[in-house]
Amino acid sequence: MNAGIITIGDELLIGQVVDTNSAWIATRLNSLGFAVERILSVSDTEQAICESVNEAIDRYDLTIVTGGLGPTSDDVTKDSLRRIFGGEMITDAQSLELIEIFCSKRGIAVTETNRKQADVPSSCTVLPNYFGTAPGMLFKKGIHMLVSLPGVPFEMKALFENEVTPLLKQLPVEGVIIHKVIHTFGIAESNLSDVLNEFEKSISPSIKLAYLPDPSGIRLRLSAYGNDRKLLSQQVDEAIEKLRATIPQYIFGYGETSLPEVVGKMLLSCNATVSVAESCTGGKISHLIVEIPGASSYFNGGVVAYSNQVKENLLGVKHQTLIKYGAVSREAVEEMAVGSLNLLSTDYSIAVSGIAGPDGGTPDKPAGLVWIAAASVNSLEVEKYIFSNDRSINIQRASYSALNMLRKLLLKEHPELKNIFEKV
Amino acid sequence: MNAGIITIGDELLIGQVVDTNSAWIATRLNSLGFAVERILSVSDTEQAICESVNEAIDRYDLTIVTGGLGPTSDDVTKDSLRRIFGGEMITDAQSLELIEIFCSKRGIAVTETNRKQADVPSSCTVLPNYFGTAPGMLFKKGIHMLVSLPGVPFEMKALFENEVTPLLKQLPVEGVIIHKVIHTFGIAESNLSDVLNEFEKSISPSIKLAYLPDPSGIRLRLSAYGNDRKLLSQQVDEAIEKLRATIPQYIFGYGETSLPEVVGKMLLSCNATVSVAESCTGGKISHLIVEIPGASSYFNGGVVAYSNQVKENLLGVKHQTLIKYGAVSREAVEEMAVGSLNLLSTDYSIAVSGIAGPDGGTPDKPAGLVWIAAASVNSLEVEKYIFSNDRSINIQRASYSALNMLRKLLLKEHPELKNIFEKV
């Protein structure tokens, strides 16, 4: 079955908000067997909403709409849907009760604005919102189903998981889609494409390979479409085995994962701790580590040594080193890594010093130059990188490169860790 | 004139990549006087691309297409555009030269795959790409203009700024759009909507007010549409004056700005420095500060004190405090803030300790409980917050709340700073 996603809001069309809801919904719809054909963002006017919803009814089996349900006067989705699906506006008793409970929990008065959020078209089935004040709504027209959800991401997600997913699971689904993702780091897209040229020719024609590059690495996605789940699954698994044989040094994980998660699992598995000394990445590496739930088991902490004074006083980088080689040098980043290991009493450490840009570069040391070290009690690995002139990209690429150096150091010292990611 | 944006790629439709290009392009098109009507993501098949491009030619004056120009075999945009706009595939000499320079700078061999990226439909005008290997293309059909750009964000942005913007500036534009944004922090959307009820009724009907909430605050957007730029501009300025009189305590900036940037400007302006002691936010606050170019003028560094050991050994939090009150307490966060001030020798500091969740909460101290302190030599402000059960949202909300506490402390100690943001 096919599906479409419509996100409503002028903030999307003037670029003030990036639409993250669609990607999240698309992932969920895919895993439920729906092929998402289009993702569309439109203005929050009745005309734009009605036009796009009517198109969607013709085009898809299922449409998910988000946004335009807020308490403010710029939200007109409910009136537009009532025009298309019919009925009159009525107050939904359960939603009103949920709004009253929601406000009383937070110790705020229930205003007329809040109360109006319980009004819905009589043509819909209400999907109760336990995390906010705007109820979800389910409409049907012929075989078409349309679900309208609030645009606030965590309310939308809770409603989708708790109310929409069970409904969709009951529907009969035709066809099978299998997506599998292989994560790589440390090779450019065009080089990877050349290396995988033979591989691409060798796999079954029902499988499609896509390259998804970003600063956290290049994800390779194998997608198989057909009717026989067992056969497709077997073909995809064979393709992954071939990939693994072709580029073992670049693959760091499979499926829904990330470098910070993989490194975390490795540290947990060998019962080791890590600390971080960051200059130009300014806390980004620590942040990536801490985003993973349970990081406290292996992460002691870090020092953001932005000024030279902090590099000297806290991390023990020698004054002479900073004078002779500068803060952005092999020597300084080595001392930072060792300093972090000692100061924070950890088994491993990573350290970064570079010029994030756009300013601050010199002919010798241009913006984008970054030195990274990964250290343990027994090893000290250092690499020099030259990234771009873009501050934000340099911070991201340096952060993920540092995590990848730690991954490689862990693999070197604990070869048995290779096996914890054998299964896809 | 109206415009549409089409982003191409299966990775968008299965939710593996969030489309950030569209928001960036939409901002630029708006400032050039184009109203973006729709943003559409479609699959990278010839059928989907041709269908959506033909719709766009009928619907808009200008279409911007991104994606599907990479070196890999899943990229079919060029063939699809050749089918629509005609011509044959030819090798563009300038692009081939740029590709050769690009590869030689990086010390990599020019492969057949790279070389093929210089092939373009003869019906297009080539927009040279100095930052990557896929050239941009400009097509015309009747009065319609279509621009095809690579999907890699920084290549797309460079091409848009350097090649597309000058072209669009030459076009005659009808109608005027004015958007102005006012940034607020510290009040919930439904409360803000109630407080601004009278304000909304009082402004000119040609002005629309929108609420854009996210963890970094609620942005209020005033949009005016019409033909008389001077009149609209005056009406919007009057509305902003009224807003400023209604909610002065919540407004922290205007236009393209953010809390980290505002706090940075305030610190620069009073020649003060700041340091950060982070537990549950794990480096996010330091990262937000360092993302602003030039942060080294006021940011010395920070300590990510994730373990209690680091809180004691580096920040000097008393062992007795951690035993008696716990790490997530008013007492601990106060000592962290003072410790950071001393350890990193700064004029101001912020400290955060909380339970990011989803695990680790207790009935007394649930996930989402966060204590935040802002300190100077003369003051110590502490606040208790209760956020949500979502780890990522808690880290973000705690980080921005901490920056807002620093902003308020700076305003208290340096009332003259109020004036640096008077101009919109």
mmCIF file with all atom_site columns, C-alpha atoms in Angstrom, chain A residues 10-20 23 26-27 30 36-45 51-52 55 59 70-74 108 111 113-114 154 179 181 189-191 193-194 200 208-212 219 221 225 279-284 286-287 290-296 299-307 309-310 314 343-345 357-358 390-393 395, chain B residues 10-20 23 26-27 30 36-45 51-52 55 59 70-75 108 111 113-114 154 179 181 189-191 193-194 200 208-212 219 221 225 279-284 286-287 290-296 299-307 309-310 314 343-345 357-358 391-393 395:
data_model
loop_
_atom_site.group_PDB
_atom_site.id
_atom_site.type_symbol
_atom_site.label_atom_id
_atom_site.label_alt_id
_atom_site.label_comp_id
_atom_site.label_asym_id
_atom_site.label_entity_id
_atom_site.label_seq_id
_atom_site.pdbx_PDB_ins_code
_atom_site.Cartn_x
_atom_site.Cartn_y
_atom_site.Cartn_z
_atom_site.occupancy
_atom_site.B_iso_or_equiv
_atom_site.pdbx_formal_charge
_atom_site.auth_seq_id
_atom_site.auth_comp_id
_atom_site.auth_asym_id
_atom_site.auth_atom_id
_atom_site.pdbx_PDB_model_num
ATOM 1   C CA . ASP A 1 10  ? 4.140  28.627 6.794   1.00 0.00 ? 10  ASP A CA 1
ATOM 2   C CA . GLU A 1 11  ? 7.188  28.279 9.049   1.00 0.00 ? 11  GLU A CA 1
ATOM 3   C CA . LEU A 1 12  ? 8.272  25.371 6.822   1.00 0.00 ? 12  LEU A CA 1
ATOM 4   C CA . LEU A 1 13  ? 7.766  27.335 3.596   1.00 0.00 ? 13  LEU A CA 1
ATOM 5   C CA . ILE A 1 14  ? 9.728  30.353 4.711   1.00 0.00 ? 14  ILE A CA 1
ATOM 6   C CA . GLY A 1 15  ? 12.440 28.080 6.051   1.00 0.00 ? 15  GLY A CA 1
ATOM 7   C CA . GLN A 1 16  ? 12.254 28.951 9.721   1.00 0.00 ? 16  GLN A CA 1
ATOM 8   C CA . VAL A 1 17  ? 11.656 25.367 10.765  1.00 0.00 ? 17  VAL A CA 1
ATOM 9   C CA . VAL A 1 18  ? 13.188 22.197 9.368   1.00 0.00 ? 18  VAL A CA 1
ATOM 10  C CA . ASP A 1 19  ? 10.585 19.454 8.946   1.00 0.00 ? 19  ASP A CA 1
ATOM 11  C CA . THR A 1 20  ? 11.877 16.571 11.060  1.00 0.00 ? 20  THR A CA 1
ATOM 12  C CA . ALA A 1 23  ? 11.480 11.564 8.235   1.00 0.00 ? 23  ALA A CA 1
ATOM 13  C CA . ALA A 1 26  ? 8.397  7.800  6.926   1.00 0.00 ? 26  ALA A CA 1
ATOM 14  C CA . THR A 1 27  ? 10.592 5.397  8.915   1.00 0.00 ? 27  THR A CA 1
ATOM 15  C CA . ASN A 1 30  ? 8.103  1.863  5.928   1.00 0.00 ? 30  ASN A CA 1
ATOM 16  C CA . VAL A 1 36  ? 5.913  6.598  1.079   1.00 0.00 ? 36  VAL A CA 1
ATOM 17  C CA . GLU A 1 37  ? 5.484  8.181  -2.346  1.00 0.00 ? 37  GLU A CA 1
ATOM 18  C CA . ARG A 1 38  ? 5.756  11.852 -1.520  1.00 0.00 ? 38  ARG A CA 1
ATOM 19  C CA . ILE A 1 39  ? 6.412  14.177 1.386   1.00 0.00 ? 39  ILE A CA 1
ATOM 20  C CA . LEU A 1 40  ? 4.782  17.564 0.905   1.00 0.00 ? 40  LEU A CA 1
ATOM 21  C CA . SER A 1 41  ? 4.884  20.782 2.927   1.00 0.00 ? 41  SER A CA 1
ATOM 22  C CA . VAL A 1 42  ? 2.136  23.351 2.363   1.00 0.00 ? 42  VAL A CA 1
ATOM 23  C CA . SER A 1 43  ? 0.973  26.654 3.797   1.00 0.00 ? 43  SER A CA 1
ATOM 24  C CA . ASP A 1 44  ? -1.478 26.805 6.708   1.00 0.00 ? 44  ASP A CA 1
ATOM 25  C CA . THR A 1 45  ? -4.290 28.265 4.640   1.00 0.00 ? 45  THR A CA 1
ATOM 26  C CA . GLU A 1 51  ? -5.989 21.196 -2.324  1.00 0.00 ? 51  GLU A CA 1
ATOM 27  C CA . SER A 1 52  ? -3.191 18.984 -1.018  1.00 0.00 ? 52  SER A CA 1
ATOM 28  C CA . GLU A 1 55  ? -4.737 15.263 -4.163  1.00 0.00 ? 55  GLU A CA 1
ATOM 29  C CA . ARG A 1 59  ? -3.143 9.342  -4.905  1.00 0.00 ? 59  ARG A CA 1
ATOM 30  C CA . GLY A 1 70  ? -2.095 24.376 17.866  1.00 0.00 ? 70  GLY A CA 1
ATOM 31  C CA . PRO A 1 71  ? -4.065 26.677 20.149  1.00 0.00 ? 71  PRO A CA 1
ATOM 32  C CA . THR A 1 72  ? -3.156 29.783 18.188  1.00 0.00 ? 72  THR A CA 1
ATOM 33  C CA . SER A 1 73  ? -5.200 31.575 15.570  1.00 0.00 ? 73  SER A CA 1
ATOM 34  C CA . ASP A 1 74  ? -2.867 30.630 12.702  1.00 0.00 ? 74  ASP A CA 1
ATOM 35  C CA . ILE A 1 108 ? -2.042 26.395 34.948  1.00 0.00 ? 108 ILE A CA 1
ATOM 36  C CA . THR A 1 111 ? -8.317 28.993 29.194  1.00 0.00 ? 111 THR A CA 1
ATOM 37  C CA . THR A 1 113 ? -8.086 28.835 23.968  1.00 0.00 ? 113 THR A CA 1
ATOM 38  C CA . ASN A 1 114 ? -7.196 25.496 25.560  1.00 0.00 ? 114 ASN A CA 1
ATOM 39  C CA . PHE A 1 154 ? 6.939  14.330 20.889  1.00 0.00 ? 154 PHE A CA 1
ATOM 40  C CA . HIS A 1 179 ? 15.594 -2.023 3.832   1.00 0.00 ? 179 HIS A CA 1
ATOM 41  C CA . VAL A 1 181 ? 21.540 -0.209 6.346   1.00 0.00 ? 181 VAL A CA 1
ATOM 42  C CA . GLU A 1 189 ? 31.573 8.730  -1.563  1.00 0.00 ? 189 GLU A CA 1
ATOM 43  C CA . SER A 1 190 ? 33.159 8.662  -5.044  1.00 0.00 ? 190 SER A CA 1
ATOM 44  C CA . ASN A 1 191 ? 35.945 6.329  -3.861  1.00 0.00 ? 191 ASN A CA 1
ATOM 45  C CA . SER A 1 193 ? 31.371 3.985  -5.337  1.00 0.00 ? 193 SER A CA 1
ATOM 46  C CA . ASP A 1 194 ? 34.427 2.886  -7.354  1.00 0.00 ? 194 ASP A CA 1
ATOM 47  C CA . GLU A 1 200 ? 26.828 -3.538 -7.455  1.00 0.00 ? 200 GLU A CA 1
ATOM 48  C CA . LYS A 1 208 ? 18.865 -1.392 -5.012  1.00 0.00 ? 208 LYS A CA 1
ATOM 49  C CA . LEU A 1 209 ? 21.973 0.177  -3.415  1.00 0.00 ? 209 LEU A CA 1
ATOM 50  C CA . ALA A 1 210 ? 21.938 3.795  -2.207  1.00 0.00 ? 210 ALA A CA 1
ATOM 51  C CA . TYR A 1 211 ? 24.684 5.985  -0.729  1.00 0.00 ? 211 TYR A CA 1
ATOM 52  C CA . LEU A 1 212 ? 23.688 8.314  2.114   1.00 0.00 ? 212 LEU A CA 1
ATOM 53  C CA . ARG A 1 219 ? 25.375 4.831  5.147   1.00 0.00 ? 219 ARG A CA 1
ATOM 54  C CA . ARG A 1 221 ? 21.199 1.176  2.081   1.00 0.00 ? 221 ARG A CA 1
ATOM 55  C CA . TYR A 1 225 ? 11.090 -4.943 -3.335  1.00 0.00 ? 225 TYR A CA 1
ATOM 56  C CA . SER A 1 279 ? 39.428 22.380 21.887  1.00 0.00 ? 279 SER A CA 1
ATOM 57  C CA . CYS A 1 280 ? 37.857 23.258 18.517  1.00 0.00 ? 280 CYS A CA 1
ATOM 58  C CA . THR A 1 281 ? 35.005 20.736 18.846  1.00 0.00 ? 281 THR A CA 1
ATOM 59  C CA . GLY A 1 282 ? 34.021 22.592 22.026  1.00 0.00 ? 282 GLY A CA 1
ATOM 60  C CA . GLY A 1 283 ? 31.981 19.904 23.810  1.00 0.00 ? 283 GLY A CA 1
ATOM 61  C CA . LYS A 1 284 ? 30.430 18.265 20.737  1.00 0.00 ? 284 LYS A CA 1
ATOM 62  C CA . SER A 1 286 ? 31.115 14.780 24.948  1.00 0.00 ? 286 SER A CA 1
ATOM 63  C CA . HIS A 1 287 ? 27.595 15.700 23.859  1.00 0.00 ? 287 HIS A CA 1
ATOM 64  C CA . VAL A 1 290 ? 26.144 11.586 26.499  1.00 0.00 ? 290 VAL A CA 1
ATOM 65  C CA . GLU A 1 291 ? 23.224 11.492 24.047  1.00 0.00 ? 291 GLU A CA 1
ATOM 66  C CA . ILE A 1 292 ? 23.373 7.687  24.312  1.00 0.00 ? 292 ILE A CA 1
ATOM 67  C CA . PRO A 1 293 ? 21.299 6.513  27.316  1.00 0.00 ? 293 PRO A CA 1
ATOM 68  C CA . GLY A 1 294 ? 23.474 4.767  29.896  1.00 0.00 ? 294 GLY A CA 1
ATOM 69  C CA . ALA A 1 295 ? 26.666 6.647  28.931  1.00 0.00 ? 295 ALA A CA 1
ATOM 70  C CA . SER A 1 296 ? 27.452 7.149  32.617  1.00 0.00 ? 296 SER A CA 1
ATOM 71  C CA . PHE A 1 299 ? 32.016 8.138  30.338  1.00 0.00 ? 299 PHE A CA 1
ATOM 72  C CA . ASN A 1 300 ? 33.654 9.923  33.283  1.00 0.00 ? 300 ASN A CA 1
ATOM 73  C CA . GLY A 1 301 ? 33.654 13.367 31.761  1.00 0.00 ? 301 GLY A CA 1
ATOM 74  C CA . GLY A 1 302 ? 35.679 15.789 29.723  1.00 0.00 ? 302 GLY A CA 1
ATOM 75  C CA . VAL A 1 303 ? 37.442 19.089 29.589  1.00 0.00 ? 303 VAL A CA 1
ATOM 76  C CA . VAL A 1 304 ? 36.562 21.718 27.034  1.00 0.00 ? 304 VAL A CA 1
ATOM 77  C CA . ALA A 1 305 ? 39.985 23.347 26.844  1.00 0.00 ? 305 ALA A CA 1
ATOM 78  C CA . TYR A 1 306 ? 39.140 26.266 24.621  1.00 0.00 ? 306 TYR A CA 1
ATOM 79  C CA . SER A 1 307 ? 41.801 28.683 25.902  1.00 0.00 ? 307 SER A CA 1
ATOM 80  C CA . GLN A 1 309 ? 45.369 28.592 29.818  1.00 0.00 ? 309 GLN A CA 1
ATOM 81  C CA . VAL A 1 310 ? 42.916 25.715 30.343  1.00 0.00 ? 310 VAL A CA 1
ATOM 82  C CA . LEU A 1 314 ? 43.925 21.551 33.667  1.00 0.00 ? 314 LEU A CA 1
ATOM 83  C CA . LEU A 1 343 ? 43.158 14.016 35.031  1.00 0.00 ? 343 LEU A CA 1
ATOM 84  C CA . LEU A 1 344 ? 39.938 12.063 34.577  1.00 0.00 ? 344 LEU A CA 1
ATOM 85  C CA . SER A 1 345 ? 41.389 8.645  35.491  1.00 0.00 ? 345 SER A CA 1
ATOM 86  C CA . GLY A 1 357 ? 37.064 28.499 11.004  1.00 0.00 ? 357 GLY A CA 1
ATOM 87  C CA . PRO A 1 358 ? 35.892 30.428 9.167   1.00 0.00 ? 358 PRO A CA 1
ATOM 88  C CA . ASP A 1 390 ? 32.706 25.585 7.200   1.00 0.00 ? 390 ASP A CA 1
ATOM 89  C CA . ARG A 1 391 ? 32.789 25.870 11.005  1.00 0.00 ? 391 ARG A CA 1
ATOM 90  C CA . SER A 1 392 ? 29.784 23.653 11.693  1.00 0.00 ? 392 SER A CA 1
ATOM 91  C CA . ILE A 1 393 ? 30.905 20.894 9.278   1.00 0.00 ? 393 ILE A CA 1
ATOM 92  C CA . ILE A 1 395 ? 33.184 20.546 14.223  1.00 0.00 ? 395 ILE A CA 1
ATOM 93  C CA . ASP B 1 10  ? 14.624 7.648  -1.576  1.00 0.00 ? 10  ASP B CA 1
ATOM 94  C CA . GLU B 1 11  ? 16.586 8.320  1.626   1.00 0.00 ? 11  GLU B CA 1
ATOM 95  C CA . LEU B 1 12  ? 14.096 11.142 2.336   1.00 0.00 ? 12  LEU B CA 1
ATOM 96  C CA . LEU B 1 13  ? 11.039 8.947  1.693   1.00 0.00 ? 13  LEU B CA 1
ATOM 97  C CA . ILE B 1 14  ? 12.166 6.124  3.935   1.00 0.00 ? 14  ILE B CA 1
ATOM 98  C CA . GLY B 1 15  ? 13.132 8.639  6.597   1.00 0.00 ? 15  GLY B CA 1
ATOM 99  C CA . GLN B 1 16  ? 16.857 7.998  6.755   1.00 0.00 ? 16  GLN B CA 1
ATOM 100 C CA . VAL B 1 17  ? 17.730 11.599 6.021   1.00 0.00 ? 17  VAL B CA 1
ATOM 101 C CA . VAL B 1 18  ? 16.014 14.767 7.223   1.00 0.00 ? 18  VAL B CA 1
ATOM 102 C CA . ASP B 1 19  ? 15.651 17.307 4.423   1.00 0.00 ? 19  ASP B CA 1
ATOM 103 C CA . THR B 1 20  ? 17.463 20.408 5.697   1.00 0.00 ? 20  THR B CA 1
ATOM 104 C CA . ALA B 1 23  ? 14.406 25.179 4.740   1.00 0.00 ? 23  ALA B CA 1
ATOM 105 C CA . ALA B 1 26  ? 13.135 28.661 1.330   1.00 0.00 ? 26  ALA B CA 1
ATOM 106 C CA . THR B 1 27  ? 14.781 31.319 3.515   1.00 0.00 ? 27  THR B CA 1
ATOM 107 C CA . ASN B 1 30  ? 11.814 34.492 0.562   1.00 0.00 ? 30  ASN B CA 1
ATOM 108 C CA . VAL B 1 36  ? 7.463  29.318 -1.706  1.00 0.00 ? 36  VAL B CA 1
ATOM 109 C CA . GLU B 1 37  ? 4.181  27.511 -2.317  1.00 0.00 ? 37  GLU B CA 1
ATOM 110 C CA . ARG B 1 38  ? 5.194  23.908 -1.747  1.00 0.00 ? 38  ARG B CA 1
ATOM 111 C CA . ILE B 1 39  ? 8.174  21.826 -0.699  1.00 0.00 ? 39  ILE B CA 1
ATOM 112 C CA . LEU B 1 40  ? 8.039  18.323 -2.143  1.00 0.00 ? 40  LEU B CA 1
ATOM 113 C CA . SER B 1 41  ? 10.250 15.257 -1.661  1.00 0.00 ? 41  SER B CA 1
ATOM 114 C CA . VAL B 1 42  ? 10.069 12.490 -4.263  1.00 0.00 ? 42  VAL B CA 1
ATOM 115 C CA . SER B 1 43  ? 11.788 9.234  -5.087  1.00 0.00 ? 43  SER B CA 1
ATOM 116 C CA . ASP B 1 44  ? 14.914 9.127  -7.271  1.00 0.00 ? 44  ASP B CA 1
ATOM 117 C CA . THR B 1 45  ? 13.179 7.358  -10.162 1.00 0.00 ? 45  THR B CA 1
ATOM 118 C CA . GLU B 1 51  ? 5.988  13.839 -12.862 1.00 0.00 ? 51  GLU B CA 1
ATOM 119 C CA . SER B 1 52  ? 6.904  16.299 -10.117 1.00 0.00 ? 52  SER B CA 1
ATOM 120 C CA . GLU B 1 55  ? 3.690  19.696 -12.151 1.00 0.00 ? 55  GLU B CA 1
ATOM 121 C CA . ARG B 1 59  ? 2.473  25.649 -11.038 1.00 0.00 ? 59  ARG B CA 1
ATOM 122 C CA . GLY B 1 70  ? 25.942 12.253 -7.159  1.00 0.00 ? 70  GLY B CA 1
ATOM 123 C CA . PRO B 1 71  ? 28.486 9.994  -8.814  1.00 0.00 ? 71  PRO B CA 1
ATOM 124 C CA . THR B 1 72  ? 26.655 6.810  -7.860  1.00 0.00 ? 72  THR B CA 1
ATOM 125 C CA . SER B 1 73  ? 24.344 4.720  -9.983  1.00 0.00 ? 73  SER B CA 1
ATOM 126 C CA . ASP B 1 74  ? 21.232 5.612  -7.977  1.00 0.00 ? 74  ASP B CA 1
ATOM 127 C CA . ASP B 1 75  ? 21.289 9.182  -9.278  1.00 0.00 ? 75  ASP B CA 1
ATOM 128 C CA . ILE B 1 108 ? 43.029 11.369 -5.571  1.00 0.00 ? 108 ILE B CA 1
ATOM 129 C CA . THR B 1 111 ? 38.022 8.040  -12.109 1.00 0.00 ? 111 THR B CA 1
ATOM 130 C CA . THR B 1 113 ? 32.788 7.866  -12.327 1.00 0.00 ? 113 THR B CA 1
ATOM 131 C CA . ASN B 1 114 ? 34.093 11.353 -11.519 1.00 0.00 ? 114 ASN B CA 1
ATOM 132 C CA . PHE B 1 154 ? 27.521 22.979 1.452   1.00 0.00 ? 154 PHE B CA 1
ATOM 133 C CA . HIS B 1 179 ? 8.850  38.620 7.545   1.00 0.00 ? 179 HIS B CA 1
ATOM 134 C CA . VAL B 1 181 ? 11.005 37.356 13.751  1.00 0.00 ? 181 VAL B CA 1
ATOM 135 C CA . GLU B 1 189 ? 2.945  28.519 23.743  1.00 0.00 ? 189 GLU B CA 1
ATOM 136 C CA . SER B 1 190 ? -0.641 28.445 25.055  1.00 0.00 ? 190 SER B CA 1
ATOM 137 C CA . ASN B 1 191 ? 0.181  31.018 27.754  1.00 0.00 ? 191 ASN B CA 1
ATOM 138 C CA . SER B 1 193 ? -1.087 32.964 22.952  1.00 0.00 ? 193 SER B CA 1
ATOM 139 C CA . ASP B 1 194 ? -3.399 34.100 25.775  1.00 0.00 ? 194 ASP B CA 1
ATOM 140 C CA . GLU B 1 200 ? -3.310 40.018 17.794  1.00 0.00 ? 200 GLU B CA 1
ATOM 141 C CA . LYS B 1 208 ? -0.149 37.559 10.199  1.00 0.00 ? 208 LYS B CA 1
ATOM 142 C CA . LEU B 1 209 ? 1.306  36.318 13.503  1.00 0.00 ? 209 LEU B CA 1
ATOM 143 C CA . ALA B 1 210 ? 2.732  32.793 13.795  1.00 0.00 ? 210 ALA B CA 1
ATOM 144 C CA . TYR B 1 211 ? 4.134  30.899 16.778  1.00 0.00 ? 211 TYR B CA 1
ATOM 145 C CA . LEU B 1 212 ? 7.191  28.696 16.155  1.00 0.00 ? 212 LEU B CA 1
ATOM 146 C CA . ARG B 1 219 ? 9.858  32.477 17.804  1.00 0.00 ? 219 ARG B CA 1
ATOM 147 C CA . ARG B 1 221 ? 6.885  35.648 13.198  1.00 0.00 ? 221 ARG B CA 1
ATOM 148 C CA . TYR B 1 225 ? 1.895  40.744 2.339   1.00 0.00 ? 225 TYR B CA 1
ATOM 149 C CA . SER B 1 279 ? 26.583 17.071 34.166  1.00 0.00 ? 279 SER B CA 1
ATOM 150 C CA . CYS B 1 280 ? 23.403 15.845 32.413  1.00 0.00 ? 280 CYS B CA 1
ATOM 151 C CA . THR B 1 281 ? 23.779 18.206 29.431  1.00 0.00 ? 281 THR B CA 1
ATOM 152 C CA . GLY B 1 282 ? 27.145 16.522 28.802  1.00 0.00 ? 282 GLY B CA 1
ATOM 153 C CA . GLY B 1 283 ? 28.896 19.194 26.719  1.00 0.00 ? 283 GLY B CA 1
ATOM 154 C CA . LYS B 1 284 ? 25.839 20.496 24.839  1.00 0.00 ? 284 LYS B CA 1
ATOM 155 C CA . SER B 1 286 ? 29.766 24.310 25.582  1.00 0.00 ? 286 SER B CA 1
ATOM 156 C CA . HIS B 1 287 ? 29.005 23.099 22.064  1.00 0.00 ? 287 HIS B CA 1
ATOM 157 C CA . VAL B 1 290 ? 31.474 27.279 20.543  1.00 0.00 ? 290 VAL B CA 1
ATOM 158 C CA . GLU B 1 291 ? 29.243 27.006 17.446  1.00 0.00 ? 291 GLU B CA 1
ATOM 159 C CA . ILE B 1 292 ? 29.263 30.825 17.364  1.00 0.00 ? 292 ILE B CA 1
ATOM 160 C CA . PRO B 1 293 ? 32.323 32.073 15.414  1.00 0.00 ? 293 PRO B CA 1
ATOM 161 C CA . GLY B 1 294 ? 34.610 34.122 17.635  1.00 0.00 ? 294 GLY B CA 1
ATOM 162 C CA . ALA B 1 295 ? 33.540 32.395 20.878  1.00 0.00 ? 295 ALA B CA 1
ATOM 163 C CA . SER B 1 296 ? 37.185 32.204 21.940  1.00 0.00 ? 296 SER B CA 1
ATOM 164 C CA . PHE B 1 299 ? 34.635 31.361 26.410  1.00 0.00 ? 299 PHE B CA 1
ATOM 165 C CA . ASN B 1 300 ? 37.572 29.894 28.362  1.00 0.00 ? 300 ASN B CA 1
ATOM 166 C CA . GLY B 1 301 ? 36.263 26.350 28.485  1.00 0.00 ? 301 GLY B CA 1
ATOM 167 C CA . GLY B 1 302 ? 34.250 23.930 30.518  1.00 0.00 ? 302 GLY B CA 1
ATOM 168 C CA . VAL B 1 303 ? 34.184 20.753 32.501  1.00 0.00 ? 303 VAL B CA 1
ATOM 169 C CA . VAL B 1 304 ? 31.875 17.898 31.622  1.00 0.00 ? 304 VAL B CA 1
ATOM 170 C CA . ALA B 1 305 ? 31.534 16.484 35.124  1.00 0.00 ? 305 ALA B CA 1
ATOM 171 C CA . TYR B 1 306 ? 29.583 13.365 34.316  1.00 0.00 ? 306 TYR B CA 1
ATOM 172 C CA . SER B 1 307 ? 30.821 11.231 37.225  1.00 0.00 ? 307 SER B CA 1
ATOM 173 C CA . GLN B 1 309 ? 34.437 11.825 41.048  1.00 0.00 ? 309 GLN B CA 1
ATOM 174 C CA . VAL B 1 310 ? 34.961 14.567 38.446  1.00 0.00 ? 310 VAL B CA 1
ATOM 175 C CA . LEU B 1 314 ? 37.922 19.010 39.396  1.00 0.00 ? 314 LEU B CA 1
ATOM 176 C CA . LEU B 1 343 ? 38.853 26.546 38.209  1.00 0.00 ? 343 LEU B CA 1
ATOM 177 C CA . LEU B 1 344 ? 38.532 28.260 34.846  1.00 0.00 ? 344 LEU B CA 1
ATOM 178 C CA . SER B 1 345 ? 39.100 31.824 36.119  1.00 0.00 ? 345 SER B CA 1
ATOM 179 C CA . GLY B 1 357 ? 16.320 10.053 31.468  1.00 0.00 ? 357 GLY B CA 1
ATOM 180 C CA . PRO B 1 358 ? 14.701 7.945  30.293  1.00 0.00 ? 358 PRO B CA 1
ATOM 181 C CA . ARG B 1 391 ? 16.477 12.397 27.007  1.00 0.00 ? 391 ARG B CA 1
ATOM 182 C CA . SER B 1 392 ? 17.226 14.472 23.924  1.00 0.00 ? 392 SER B CA 1
ATOM 183 C CA . ILE B 1 393 ? 14.563 17.113 24.694  1.00 0.00 ? 393 ILE B CA 1
ATOM 184 C CA . ILE B 1 395 ? 19.301 17.969 27.282  1.00 0.00 ? 395 ILE B CA 1
#
